Tab-separated table of C-alpha atoms in Angstrom:
chain	number	residue	atom	x	y	z
K	1	ARG	CA	13.906	-13.230	11.236
K	2	VAL	CA	11.482	-12.086	14.646
K	3	LYS	CA	11.304	-15.371	16.896
K	4	VAL	CA	8.391	-15.129	19.355
K	5	LEU	CA	9.294	-15.130	23.087
K	6	ASP	CA	6.158	-14.792	25.422
K	7	PHE	CA	3.332	-15.403	24.823
K	8	GLY	CA	1.829	-12.763	27.038
K	9	LEU	CA	0.517	-15.255	29.964
K	10	ALA	CA	0.959	-17.866	32.173
K	11	LYS	CA	-0.722	-18.407	35.293
K	12	VAL	CA	1.841	-17.598	38.484
K	13	GLN	CA	2.551	-20.177	40.550
K	14	GLU	CA	3.796	-17.863	43.308
K	15	GLN	CA	3.913	-14.731	44.139
K	16	ILE	CA	6.382	-12.670	42.692
K	17	PRO	CA	8.028	-11.255	46.017
K	18	THR	CA	9.492	-7.988	44.546
K	19	GLU	CA	8.111	-5.144	41.848
K	20	ALA	CA	9.083	-5.291	38.488
K	21	LYS	CA	7.997	-3.014	34.981
K	22	THR	CA	7.569	-5.316	33.304
K	23	GLY	CA	5.602	-7.472	36.374
K	24	THR	CA	1.957	-9.952	34.940
K	25	LEU	CA	-0.832	-9.196	36.688
K	26	THR	CA	-2.910	-12.675	37.068
K	27	PRO	CA	-5.724	-13.017	39.734
K	28	ALA	CA	-6.310	-16.873	40.429
K	29	GLY	CA	-9.381	-17.515	37.347
K	30	THR	CA	-10.409	-15.174	34.208
K	31	GLU	CA	-13.214	-14.386	35.842
K	32	PRO	CA	-14.921	-11.002	33.769
K	33	GLY	CA	-13.680	-8.263	35.489
K	34	THR	CA	-9.544	-9.727	36.140
K	35	ILE	CA	-6.696	-7.688	35.445
K	36	MET	CA	-4.081	-9.918	32.526
K	37	GLY	CA	-1.319	-9.327	30.892
K	38	THR	CA	2.109	-7.549	31.412
K	39	VAL	CA	2.583	-4.097	32.719
K	40	GLY	CA	3.491	-1.700	30.494
K	41	TYR	CA	1.816	-3.551	27.720
K	42	MET	CA	-2.165	-3.620	28.818
K	43	ALA	CA	-4.337	-1.432	26.263
K	44	PRO	CA	-5.948	1.197	29.037
K	45	GLU	CA	-8.985	-0.767	28.679
K	46	GLN	CA	-7.594	-4.320	30.767
K	47	VAL	CA	-4.946	-2.235	33.130
K	48	LYS	CA	-9.543	-1.261	33.653
K	49	GLY	CA	-10.559	-5.372	33.752
K	50	ARG	CA	-12.847	-4.720	31.164
K	51	PRO	CA	-12.414	-6.884	27.180
K	52	ALA	CA	-10.438	-7.100	25.185
K	53	ASP	CA	-9.806	-6.995	21.434
K	54	ALA	CA	-7.537	-6.873	18.520
K	55	ARG	CA	-8.152	-3.146	18.468
K	56	SER	CA	-5.822	-3.838	22.868
K	57	ASP	CA	-3.523	-6.149	20.683
K	58	VAL	CA	-2.774	-2.581	18.566
K	59	PHE	CA	-1.697	-0.791	21.184
K	60	ALA	CA	0.239	-3.865	22.480
K	61	LEU	CA	2.429	-3.306	19.712
K	62	GLY	CA	2.069	-0.251	19.465
K	63	CYS	CA	4.357	0.223	22.962
K	64	VAL	CA	6.490	-1.985	20.997
K	65	LEU	CA	7.571	-0.168	18.255
K	66	TYR	CA	7.268	2.352	21.025
K	67	GLU	CA	10.659	1.013	22.335
K	68	MET	CA	11.648	-0.492	19.581
K	69	LEU	CA	12.029	3.770	18.448
K	70	ALA	CA	13.010	4.994	21.290
K	71	GLY	CA	14.867	2.755	22.947
K	72	ARG	CA	12.567	2.939	25.956
K	73	GLY	CA	9.250	1.864	27.257
K	74	ALA	CA	6.805	4.181	26.397
K	75	PHE	CA	5.307	3.565	29.916
K	76	GLU	CA	7.975	2.722	31.479
K	77	ARG	CA	8.559	3.860	35.794
K	78	ASP	CA	9.267	2.718	38.499
K	79	THR	CA	6.953	0.861	39.332
K	80	SER	CA	3.677	-1.543	38.426
K	81	ALA	CA	1.402	0.768	40.087
K	82	GLU	CA	3.511	4.536	38.571
K	83	THR	CA	3.123	2.836	35.243
K	84	ILE	CA	-1.058	1.673	35.200
K	85	ALA	CA	-1.161	4.824	36.263
K	86	ALA	CA	0.777	6.579	33.090
K	87	ILE	CA	-1.305	3.901	31.059
K	88	LEU	CA	-4.237	5.689	32.336
K	89	LYS	CA	-3.494	9.206	32.090
K	90	GLU	CA	-0.291	10.441	30.580
K	91	ASP	CA	1.041	10.464	27.199
K	92	PRO	CA	4.302	8.543	26.506
K	93	PRO	CA	7.036	11.107	25.331
K	94	ALA	CA	7.728	12.606	21.980
K	95	LEU	CA	9.810	9.817	20.103
K	96	SER	CA	11.852	12.696	18.833
K	97	ASP	CA	13.102	13.491	22.579
K	98	ALA	CA	15.312	10.021	22.548
K	99	GLY	CA	17.102	11.998	19.793
K	100	TRP	CA	16.375	10.617	16.636
K	101	ALA	CA	15.018	12.146	13.361
K	102	VAL	CA	12.314	9.835	12.714
K	103	PRO	CA	9.568	10.234	10.377
K	104	ALA	CA	6.564	12.743	11.823
K	105	GLU	CA	4.507	10.596	9.259
K	106	LEU	CA	6.328	7.350	11.291
K	107	GLU	CA	5.117	9.556	15.221
K	108	ARG	CA	1.054	9.546	14.511
K	109	SER	CA	1.310	6.059	13.710
K	110	VAL	CA	2.784	4.986	16.624
K	111	ARG	CA	0.893	7.879	19.164
K	112	ARG	CA	-1.711	6.362	17.090
K	113	CYS	CA	-1.459	2.865	18.373
K	114	LEU	CA	-1.442	4.759	21.766
K	115	GLU	CA	-4.178	6.632	21.886
K	116	LYS	CA	-6.603	5.682	25.167
K	117	SER	CA	-9.702	4.950	23.598
K	118	PRO	CA	-9.791	1.673	21.107
K	119	GLU	CA	-12.678	3.448	19.115
K	120	ALA	CA	-9.402	6.548	18.146
K	121	ARG	CA	-6.819	4.211	17.137
K	122	PHE	CA	-6.607	2.000	14.245
K	123	GLN	CA	-9.183	-0.856	13.907
K	124	SER	CA	-6.918	-3.549	12.960
K	125	ALA	CA	-3.187	-4.647	12.903
K	126	SER	CA	-4.180	-5.399	8.678
K	127	ASP	CA	-5.131	-1.494	9.250
K	128	LEU	CA	-1.508	-0.532	10.755
K	129	ALA	CA	0.201	-2.808	8.767
K	130	TYR	CA	-0.790	-1.002	5.319
K	131	ASN	CA	0.168	2.787	7.277
K	132	LEU	CA	3.171	1.614	7.864
K	133	ARG	CA	4.384	0.828	4.017
K	134	SER	CA	3.502	3.428	2.134
K	135	ILE	CA	5.643	5.715	5.156
K	136	SER	CA	8.491	3.297	3.943
K	137	THR	CA	7.474	3.500	0.449
K	138	ASP	CA	5.824	7.185	-0.582
K	139	ARG	CA	8.428	8.829	1.982
K	140	ALA	CA	12.591	9.417	1.875
K	141	ILE	CA	13.601	8.399	5.774
K	142	PRO	CA	16.492	10.284	7.630
K	143	THR	CA	19.486	7.394	7.552
K	144	GLY	CA	21.204	9.278	10.814
K	145	PRO	CA	20.668	10.643	14.064
K	146	ARG	CA	19.512	14.037	15.019
K	147	VAL	CA	22.725	16.933	16.486
K	148	PRO	CA	20.758	19.766	18.004
K	149	GLU	CA	23.301	22.119	17.102
K	150	GLU	CA	22.217	23.837	21.031
K	151	LYS	CA	23.120	20.526	23.081
K	152	PRO	CA	23.780	16.103	22.227
K	153	PRO	CA	21.036	13.785	21.643
K	154	ARG	CA	20.419	12.205	24.574
K	155	ARG	CA	20.466	9.169	24.307
K	156	LYS	CA	20.927	6.934	21.240
K	157	SER	CA	18.487	5.024	19.755
K	158	PRO	CA	19.993	1.092	19.219
K	159	TRP	CA	19.417	0.966	15.840
K	160	LEU	CA	21.412	1.797	14.178
K	161	SER	CA	19.742	4.016	11.405
K	162	ALA	CA	15.429	5.042	11.300
K	163	GLY	CA	15.076	3.538	7.786
K	164	VAL	CA	16.344	0.294	9.322
K	165	MET	CA	14.057	1.109	11.950
K	166	LEU	CA	11.446	1.957	9.544
K	167	ALA	CA	12.029	-1.549	7.856
K	168	ALA	CA	12.413	-3.427	11.396
K	169	VAL	CA	9.228	-1.423	12.603
K	170	THR	CA	7.093	-2.727	8.830
K	171	ALA	CA	8.990	-6.206	9.189
K	172	ILE	CA	6.881	-7.079	12.818
K	173	ALA	CA	3.543	-5.061	11.560
K	174	GLY	CA	3.757	-7.411	8.243
K	175	LEU	CA	3.706	-10.637	11.419
K	176	TRP	CA	0.581	-9.334	12.758
K	177	PHE	CA	-1.850	-8.779	9.299
K	178	LEU	CA	-4.663	-10.076	10.718
K	179	GLY	CA	-4.897	-9.338	14.493
K	180	VAL	CA	-1.996	-12.948	15.430
K	181	LEU	CA	1.241	-13.457	15.425
K	182	GLU	CA	1.489	-15.906	12.876
K	183	GLN	CA	4.828	-17.776	11.424
K	184	SER	CA	6.104	-15.684	7.890
K	185	PRO	CA	4.634	-16.917	5.177
K	186	PRO	CA	7.800	-18.784	2.476
K	187	GLU	CA	8.163	-16.694	-0.724
K	188	SER	CA	6.291	-17.454	-3.883
K	189	ASP	CA	6.851	-16.434	-7.056
K	190	ASN	CA	3.910	-14.219	-7.476
K	191	THR	CA	4.727	-13.589	-11.737
K	192	SER	CA	2.945	-17.002	-11.837
K	193	ILE	CA	-0.896	-16.244	-10.935
K	194	ARG	CA	-2.611	-15.786	-13.721
K	195	SER	CA	-5.855	-17.397	-12.282
K	196	ILE	CA	-7.746	-15.313	-9.695
K	197	ALA	CA	-10.655	-15.951	-7.813
K	198	LEU	CA	-12.217	-12.098	-5.213
K	199	LEU	CA	-14.147	-13.785	-2.844
K	200	PRO	CA	-17.683	-11.922	-1.287
K	201	LEU	CA	-15.916	-9.272	0.986
K	202	ALA	CA	-17.222	-9.213	5.153
K	203	ASN	CA	-19.201	-5.726	6.053
K	204	LEU	CA	-17.231	-4.348	9.075
K	205	THR	CA	-19.628	-0.941	8.577
K	206	GLY	CA	-21.308	-2.367	11.817
K	207	ASP	CA	-25.090	-2.470	9.679
K	208	PRO	CA	-26.591	-4.539	7.762
K	209	GLU	CA	-28.661	-2.666	6.102
K	210	GLN	CA	-24.785	-1.844	4.307
K	211	GLU	CA	-24.606	-5.399	3.197
K	212	TYR	CA	-26.226	-3.891	-0.731
K	213	LEU	CA	-22.690	-1.738	-0.401
K	214	VAL	CA	-20.820	-3.832	0.069
K	215	ASP	CA	-22.322	-6.298	-2.605
K	216	GLY	CA	-21.678	-4.054	-4.326
K	217	LEU	CA	-18.673	-3.311	-4.048
K	218	HIS	CA	-18.547	-7.100	-4.595
K	219	GLU	CA	-19.865	-7.109	-8.003
K	220	GLU	CA	-17.666	-3.708	-9.100
K	221	LEU	CA	-14.030	-5.215	-8.322
K	222	ILE	CA	-14.257	-7.850	-9.768
K	223	ALA	CA	-15.911	-6.388	-13.126
K	224	THR	CA	-13.100	-3.881	-13.008
K	225	LEU	CA	-10.197	-7.006	-12.617
K	226	ALA	CA	-12.295	-9.071	-15.344
K	227	GLN	CA	-11.006	-6.631	-17.597
K	228	ILE	CA	-7.502	-6.481	-17.435
K	229	SER	CA	-6.441	-9.114	-20.541
K	230	ALA	CA	-3.344	-10.464	-18.569
K	231	PHE	CA	-5.468	-12.255	-16.298
K	232	HIS	CA	-6.291	-15.627	-17.872
K	233	LYS	CA	-9.469	-16.220	-15.694
K	234	VAL	CA	-11.323	-14.162	-12.604
K	235	ILE	CA	-14.071	-15.612	-11.340
K	236	ALA	CA	-17.579	-14.255	-11.322
K	237	ARG	CA	-19.569	-13.107	-9.087
K	238	THR	CA	-21.857	-16.001	-9.303
K	239	SER	CA	-19.624	-18.435	-9.054
K	240	VAL	CA	-17.779	-17.316	-5.652
K	241	MET	CA	-21.052	-16.548	-3.789
K	242	GLY	CA	-21.326	-19.800	-2.680
K	243	PHE	CA	-18.849	-19.737	-0.431
K	244	ARG	CA	-19.443	-16.556	1.252
K	245	TYR	CA	-20.364	-18.255	4.686
K	246	SER	CA	-18.066	-20.913	4.095
K	247	ASP	CA	-15.336	-22.117	6.192
K	248	THR	CA	-13.771	-23.685	3.016
K	249	PRO	CA	-10.258	-24.025	3.506
K	250	ILE	CA	-8.508	-21.526	0.244
K	251	ARG	CA	-6.791	-24.839	-1.139
K	252	GLU	CA	-10.572	-26.093	-2.029
K	253	ILE	CA	-11.361	-22.878	-2.832
K	254	GLY	CA	-8.711	-22.983	-5.371
K	255	ARG	CA	-9.483	-26.900	-6.468
K	256	GLN	CA	-12.991	-26.366	-7.081
K	257	LEU	CA	-13.151	-22.458	-8.975
K	258	GLY	CA	-9.302	-24.346	-10.912
K	259	VAL	CA	-7.506	-20.889	-9.674
K	260	GLU	CA	-4.822	-20.499	-8.546
K	261	ALA	CA	-5.037	-17.576	-6.444
K	262	VAL	CA	-7.519	-16.148	-3.994
K	263	LEU	CA	-8.463	-12.236	-2.746
K	264	GLU	CA	-10.249	-11.888	0.542
K	265	GLY	CA	-11.278	-8.817	2.721
K	266	SER	CA	-14.049	-5.916	4.190
K	267	VAL	CA	-15.192	-3.055	3.973
K	268	ARG	CA	-15.957	-0.428	6.474
K	269	ARG	CA	-17.288	2.172	6.493
K	270	SER	CA	-16.961	6.117	8.170
K	271	GLY	CA	-19.184	8.783	6.861
K	272	ASP	CA	-18.675	9.479	3.716
K	273	THR	CA	-15.820	6.975	3.553
K	274	LEU	CA	-14.550	3.104	2.297
K	275	ARG	CA	-11.959	1.303	3.075
K	276	ILE	CA	-11.790	-1.363	1.918
K	277	THR	CA	-8.840	-4.220	2.718
K	278	LEU	CA	-6.999	-7.729	0.673
K	279	GLN	CA	-5.366	-10.259	0.967
K	280	LEU	CA	-3.331	-12.640	-1.882
K	281	ILE	CA	-3.479	-16.082	-0.854
K	282	ASP	CA	-1.629	-18.514	-3.080
K	283	SER	CA	-4.120	-21.357	-3.052
K	284	ARG	CA	-1.586	-23.835	-3.981
K	285	ASP	CA	-0.076	-24.072	-0.781
K	286	GLU	CA	-1.675	-20.877	1.298
K	287	SER	CA	0.365	-18.477	1.471
K	288	ARG	CA	-0.045	-14.939	1.635
K	289	LEU	CA	1.030	-12.959	-1.166
K	290	TRP	CA	0.367	-10.005	-0.379
K	291	ALA	CA	-1.929	-7.566	1.552
K	292	GLY	CA	-3.129	-4.115	0.948
K	293	SER	CA	-5.817	-1.100	2.156
K	294	PHE	CA	-7.652	1.172	0.524
K	295	GLU	CA	-9.121	4.043	1.163
K	296	ARG	CA	-11.842	6.901	-0.801
K	297	HIS	CA	-14.448	9.052	-0.287
K	298	LEU	CA	-17.344	7.083	-1.801
K	299	SER	CA	-17.315	10.174	-4.604
K	300	ASP	CA	-13.891	8.767	-5.485
K	301	VAL	CA	-15.456	4.595	-5.212
K	302	LEU	CA	-14.763	4.763	-9.036
K	303	ALA	CA	-11.350	5.540	-8.797
K	304	LEU	CA	-11.371	3.674	-5.530
K	305	GLN	CA	-12.113	0.596	-7.688
K	306	SER	CA	-9.581	0.163	-10.589
K	307	GLU	CA	-7.122	1.566	-7.410
K	308	VAL	CA	-7.112	-2.069	-6.043
K	309	ALA	CA	-6.905	-3.270	-9.329
K	310	ARG	CA	-4.023	-1.780	-11.026
K	311	ALA	CA	-2.660	-2.516	-7.852
K	312	ILE	CA	-3.276	-6.743	-7.562
K	313	ALA	CA	-2.006	-6.365	-11.013
K	314	ASP	CA	1.221	-5.297	-10.335
K	315	GLU	CA	1.769	-6.808	-7.342
K	316	VAL	CA	1.357	-10.452	-9.813
K	317	ARG	CA	3.355	-7.860	-12.081
K	318	LEU	CA	1.206	-8.093	-14.634
K	319	THR	CA	1.093	-5.559	-18.066
K	320	LEU	CA	-1.767	-3.816	-18.603
K	321	THR	CA	-1.710	-2.236	-22.091
K	322	GLU	CA	-2.509	1.086	-22.829
K	323	ASP	CA	-6.354	1.100	-23.235
K	324	GLU	CA	-6.666	-1.183	-19.609
K	325	GLN	CA	-4.244	1.748	-18.856
K	326	ASN	CA	-6.042	4.734	-20.046
K	327	HIS	CA	-10.011	3.271	-18.758
K	328	LEU	CA	-7.966	2.534	-15.335
K	329	THR	CA	-6.830	5.983	-14.467
K	330	SER	CA	-9.256	7.990	-15.842
K	331	ARG	CA	-12.344	6.718	-13.179
K	332	ARG	CA	-14.066	10.299	-12.440
K	333	ALA	CA	-16.200	10.636	-9.296
K	334	VAL	CA	-19.453	10.162	-9.096
K	335	ASN	CA	-22.682	11.482	-7.169
K	336	GLU	CA	-22.039	9.847	-3.408
K	337	GLU	CA	-26.124	9.268	-3.382
K	338	ALA	CA	-26.298	8.156	-6.874
K	339	TYR	CA	-23.362	5.804	-5.844
K	340	ARG	CA	-25.722	4.353	-3.819
K	341	ALA	CA	-29.012	4.017	-4.935
K	342	TYR	CA	-27.230	2.101	-7.987
K	343	LEU	CA	-25.941	-0.448	-5.917
K	344	ARG	CA	-29.775	-0.480	-4.608
K	345	GLY	CA	-31.051	-0.678	-8.078
K	346	VAL	CA	-28.537	-3.220	-8.878
K	347	ARG	CA	-29.612	-6.037	-5.451
K	348	LEU	CA	-32.871	-5.665	-7.348
K	349	SER	CA	-32.217	-6.233	-10.795
K	350	ARG	CA	-30.205	-9.608	-10.956
K	351	TRP	CA	-31.354	-12.130	-12.856
K	352	GLY	CA	-34.188	-13.718	-12.422
K	353	ALA	CA	-35.536	-10.936	-10.130
K	354	SER	CA	-39.771	-10.574	-9.605
K	355	ASP	CA	-41.771	-8.044	-11.647
K	356	ASN	CA	-41.878	-5.475	-8.585
K	357	ASP	CA	-37.897	-6.115	-7.656
K	358	LEU	CA	-37.405	-4.782	-11.170
K	359	ASP	CA	-39.992	-1.944	-10.317
K	360	GLN	CA	-38.312	-0.699	-7.405
K	361	ALA	CA	-34.687	-0.972	-9.092
K	362	ARG	CA	-35.897	1.269	-12.441
K	363	SER	CA	-37.047	4.207	-9.030
K	364	PHE	CA	-33.329	3.794	-8.115
K	365	PHE	CA	-31.936	3.807	-11.727
K	366	GLN	CA	-34.214	6.310	-12.426
K	367	ARG	CA	-32.932	8.246	-8.797
K	368	ALA	CA	-29.488	7.256	-9.623
K	369	ILE	CA	-29.528	9.162	-13.567
K	370	GLU	CA	-31.546	11.927	-11.972
K	371	LEU	CA	-29.022	12.936	-10.247
K	372	ASP	CA	-25.731	12.876	-11.992
K	373	SER	CA	-26.839	12.400	-15.964
K	374	THR	CA	-23.342	11.789	-16.921
K	375	TYR	CA	-23.357	8.906	-14.460
K	376	ALA	CA	-23.438	5.361	-16.825
K	377	ASP	CA	-22.968	2.681	-15.113
K	378	ALA	CA	-27.042	4.180	-13.754
K	379	HIS	CA	-27.941	4.513	-17.025
K	380	PHE	CA	-26.832	0.669	-17.691
K	381	GLY	CA	-28.705	-0.298	-14.493
K	382	LEU	CA	-31.968	0.907	-15.804
K	383	SER	CA	-31.734	-1.061	-19.725
K	384	TYR	CA	-31.072	-3.843	-18.063
K	385	ALA	CA	-34.533	-3.132	-15.950
K	386	LEU	CA	-36.430	-2.506	-18.460
K	387	PHE	CA	-35.080	-5.421	-20.638
K	388	GLN	CA	-35.660	-8.250	-18.081
K	389	ILE	CA	-39.084	-6.400	-17.727
K	390	GLY	CA	-40.058	-6.304	-21.204
K	391	ARG	CA	-38.323	-10.355	-21.735
K	392	LEU	CA	-39.859	-11.621	-18.656
K	393	TYR	CA	-43.358	-10.527	-17.771
K	394	ARG	CA	-44.687	-7.131	-19.660
K	395	ASN	CA	-45.182	-5.709	-23.442
K	396	PRO	CA	-41.480	-5.872	-25.456
K	397	ASN	CA	-42.881	-3.137	-27.897
K	398	GLN	CA	-43.373	-0.979	-24.606
K	399	TYR	CA	-39.878	-1.736	-22.456
K	400	MET	CA	-37.204	-2.952	-25.388
K	401	PRO	CA	-37.371	0.335	-27.325
K	402	LEU	CA	-36.521	2.690	-23.128
K	403	ALA	CA	-33.903	-1.076	-22.602
K	404	TYR	CA	-31.884	0.066	-26.007
K	405	ASP	CA	-32.482	3.589	-25.178
K	406	TYR	CA	-30.821	3.896	-22.232
K	407	ALA	CA	-27.620	0.780	-23.598
K	408	THR	CA	-27.156	3.377	-26.142
K	409	LYS	CA	-27.716	6.447	-24.035
K	410	ALA	CA	-24.344	3.712	-21.606
K	411	LEU	CA	-21.595	3.567	-24.541
K	412	ARG	CA	-21.769	7.706	-25.744
K	413	LEU	CA	-20.852	7.821	-22.047
K	414	ASP	CA	-18.702	4.736	-21.250
K	415	THR	CA	-17.727	2.878	-24.879
K	416	GLY	CA	-15.923	0.542	-21.980
K	417	LEU	CA	-19.143	-0.490	-20.245
K	418	ALA	CA	-19.215	-4.727	-20.580
K	419	ASP	CA	-22.066	-5.056	-19.113
K	420	ALA	CA	-24.344	-2.590	-22.183
K	421	HIS	CA	-22.315	-4.457	-25.186
K	422	ALA	CA	-24.096	-7.395	-22.889
K	423	VAL	CA	-27.456	-5.261	-22.963
K	424	LEU	CA	-27.338	-3.994	-25.987
K	425	GLY	CA	-26.551	-6.609	-28.039
K	426	ALA	CA	-29.363	-9.364	-26.645
K	427	ILE	CA	-31.943	-6.738	-27.218
K	428	ARG	CA	-30.930	-6.746	-31.226
K	429	HIS	CA	-30.784	-9.858	-31.589
K	430	THR	CA	-34.674	-10.657	-29.675
K	431	TRP	CA	-36.118	-8.421	-29.973
K	432	GLN	CA	-34.898	-6.432	-33.410
K	433	TRP	CA	-33.456	-9.291	-35.141
K	434	ASP	CA	-29.805	-7.278	-36.481
K	435	TRP	CA	-27.550	-10.144	-35.722
K	436	THR	CA	-24.934	-8.020	-37.363
K	437	GLY	CA	-25.411	-5.091	-34.185
K	438	ALA	CA	-25.392	-7.883	-32.115
K	439	GLU	CA	-22.633	-10.057	-32.719
K	440	ALA	CA	-21.049	-6.594	-32.538
K	441	ASN	CA	-22.647	-5.522	-29.033
K	442	LEU	CA	-22.004	-9.102	-27.987
K	443	ARG	CA	-18.100	-10.317	-29.356
K	444	THR	CA	-16.579	-6.742	-27.631
K	445	ALA	CA	-18.822	-7.723	-24.005
K	446	LEU	CA	-17.031	-10.161	-24.155
K	447	GLU	CA	-13.389	-9.069	-25.383
K	448	LEU	CA	-14.264	-6.870	-21.935
K	449	ASN	CA	-15.646	-8.601	-19.882
K	450	PRO	CA	-14.713	-12.463	-20.545
K	451	GLY	CA	-16.375	-13.707	-17.852
K	452	ASN	CA	-20.112	-12.101	-18.788
K	453	TYR	CA	-22.625	-15.117	-18.871
K	454	ILE	CA	-25.261	-12.629	-20.591
K	455	ALA	CA	-23.225	-11.847	-23.771
K	456	ALA	CA	-21.164	-15.130	-23.481
K	457	GLN	CA	-25.058	-16.921	-23.528
K	458	GLN	CA	-26.437	-13.924	-26.071
K	459	TYR	CA	-23.383	-15.780	-27.958
K	460	ALA	CA	-23.555	-18.414	-27.694
K	461	TYR	CA	-27.569	-19.005	-29.004
K	462	TYR	CA	-26.361	-16.232	-32.254
K	463	LEU	CA	-23.615	-18.841	-32.927
K	464	ILE	CA	-26.540	-21.547	-33.046
K	465	ALA	CA	-28.643	-19.714	-35.519
K	466	THR	CA	-25.935	-18.870	-37.678
K	467	GLY	CA	-24.571	-22.744	-38.537
K	468	GLU	CA	-21.935	-22.389	-35.840
K	469	GLN	CA	-21.994	-25.122	-33.060
K	470	GLU	CA	-19.378	-25.973	-31.794
K	471	LYS	CA	-17.801	-22.465	-31.773
K	472	ALA	CA	-20.825	-21.670	-29.542
K	473	ILE	CA	-20.178	-25.413	-27.142
K	474	SER	CA	-16.839	-23.573	-26.443
K	475	VAL	CA	-18.363	-20.360	-26.333
K	476	MET	CA	-20.241	-21.416	-23.492
K	477	ASN	CA	-17.228	-23.556	-22.084
K	478	ARG	CA	-15.107	-20.781	-21.748
K	479	ALA	CA	-17.685	-18.847	-19.725
K	480	LEU	CA	-18.080	-22.053	-17.683
K	481	GLU	CA	-14.203	-21.706	-17.253
K	482	LEU	CA	-14.524	-17.872	-15.845
K	483	ASP	CA	-17.564	-19.111	-13.520
K	484	PRO	CA	-17.459	-23.066	-13.169
K	485	LEU	CA	-20.560	-23.139	-10.207
K	486	ASN	CA	-23.122	-21.241	-12.359
K	487	VAL	CA	-25.878	-22.759	-12.658
K	488	ARG	CA	-27.642	-20.910	-15.303
K	489	LEU	CA	-24.702	-21.662	-17.685
K	490	MET	CA	-24.111	-25.108	-16.823
K	491	SER	CA	-27.762	-25.418	-18.216
K	492	GLY	CA	-27.184	-23.384	-20.738
K	493	LEU	CA	-24.106	-25.111	-22.282
K	494	GLY	CA	-26.753	-27.945	-21.721
K	495	TYR	CA	-29.084	-26.380	-24.333
K	496	ILE	CA	-26.732	-26.119	-26.891
K	497	TYR	CA	-26.509	-29.582	-27.424
K	498	CYS	CA	-28.899	-30.155	-27.552
K	499	LEU	CA	-29.652	-27.401	-30.055
K	500	SER	CA	-26.661	-29.440	-31.556
K	501	ARG	CA	-28.834	-32.926	-31.820
K	502	ARG	CA	-25.842	-33.837	-29.097
K	503	PHE	CA	-28.514	-35.074	-26.958
K	504	THR	CA	-26.492	-37.800	-24.941
K	505	GLU	CA	-24.001	-34.435	-23.597
K	506	GLY	CA	-27.120	-32.007	-23.427
K	507	ILE	CA	-28.697	-34.381	-21.161
K	508	GLU	CA	-25.877	-35.218	-18.557
K	509	GLN	CA	-24.556	-31.028	-18.449
K	510	ALA	CA	-28.481	-30.545	-17.886
K	511	GLN	CA	-28.972	-33.214	-14.973
């Protein structure tokens, strides 16, 4: 149990008469350039009177962690002036000097918190928390003091063991999850989570031009989660995008989407490295169930998506089928430039895109294929763009055969690609009139990803054409469960009702 004893800042009514190691510098007012904070725990930028942010809190937390591990302050000196000088110019002594066997990974983490430059520190407390949890789970922690043969330890730590220290450190870091010390959430039964929604990811790359990358990752992660059959419901991207810039409470989002848990997070990019940070929130009581951070090179982005999906499944104790395990563990590396080209194409080729957008999308998909001819998603993307051009704008006899060929190539490269099955099924149904083949592809697409609304609509139209009206309505209702705010599905269900001669329900649904 961690108790907050001091919120850090208070207005001083009278001068402190004597120097104190943890005296508080609080000049009157809060004008820019004034120094406010507790000596010994202020970041260098605070000491200089510069603006502070979450990374300043990380520095302060690093000071606390150092003190917990070493039994003394990181920059502790005889006077406040000397302490400030140490914060600005000196590095703290090695933690091992305290006489305890502190794991090297832990010492590196604490030192990173205490970097003089904010850019060199952990950029958020959630990153630090994830790092500490990784050390705790991936490394055996020594359970006793280091006693060198040549001399006894100078000083015993107040902690019983390094294992206890790390557990305490991790607990505090967990409380600081988003840079704000919050009350620890009540324990929840994660085993009850079977429906989930991944909200749009925040773009923390610092570059609005990278929005296509963040959106693409969001869409790909939803598709990966949807392939886990133990989830009864994974909300499709169309429905969650309405909450992109919304301040709707999590509880209300859960109610509108009909899910037990909501995932929210962000994407950072440093060079060719991506980091995704996520937290899982119980939408029924808004308690935080889990948080994690994942970092990979861009070329390993497919493996990153699988890693995220497995981590979430593990956290809510889902059992993956053997096929799902194999699919999630066999994701290969992809050419990073090809991946970026693919995502640009995806953004341009969404349902209802203009013919000009689709032409640009084709160029991006073709570029991705040139860079990586075995990239199944790029073949699917090109197939989908060609399918839309032939369906909406130009001679289908010219474009549908090409769309068919690329969808077939995509499935030769990856038989588990739900989107490719959906497009191939739509081509067979609406252009080739190969209804047996169409049914097989569309059913497979829905088995792989029940939230694929293209497959759902096409399969419903197929069922209407074969006289199975009730089944068609059931398929559309199931699609709407997974994508409840998708207007295209809502109107599609109205159309299915009308084709079933249930006109009153069709009109109500359309309205």
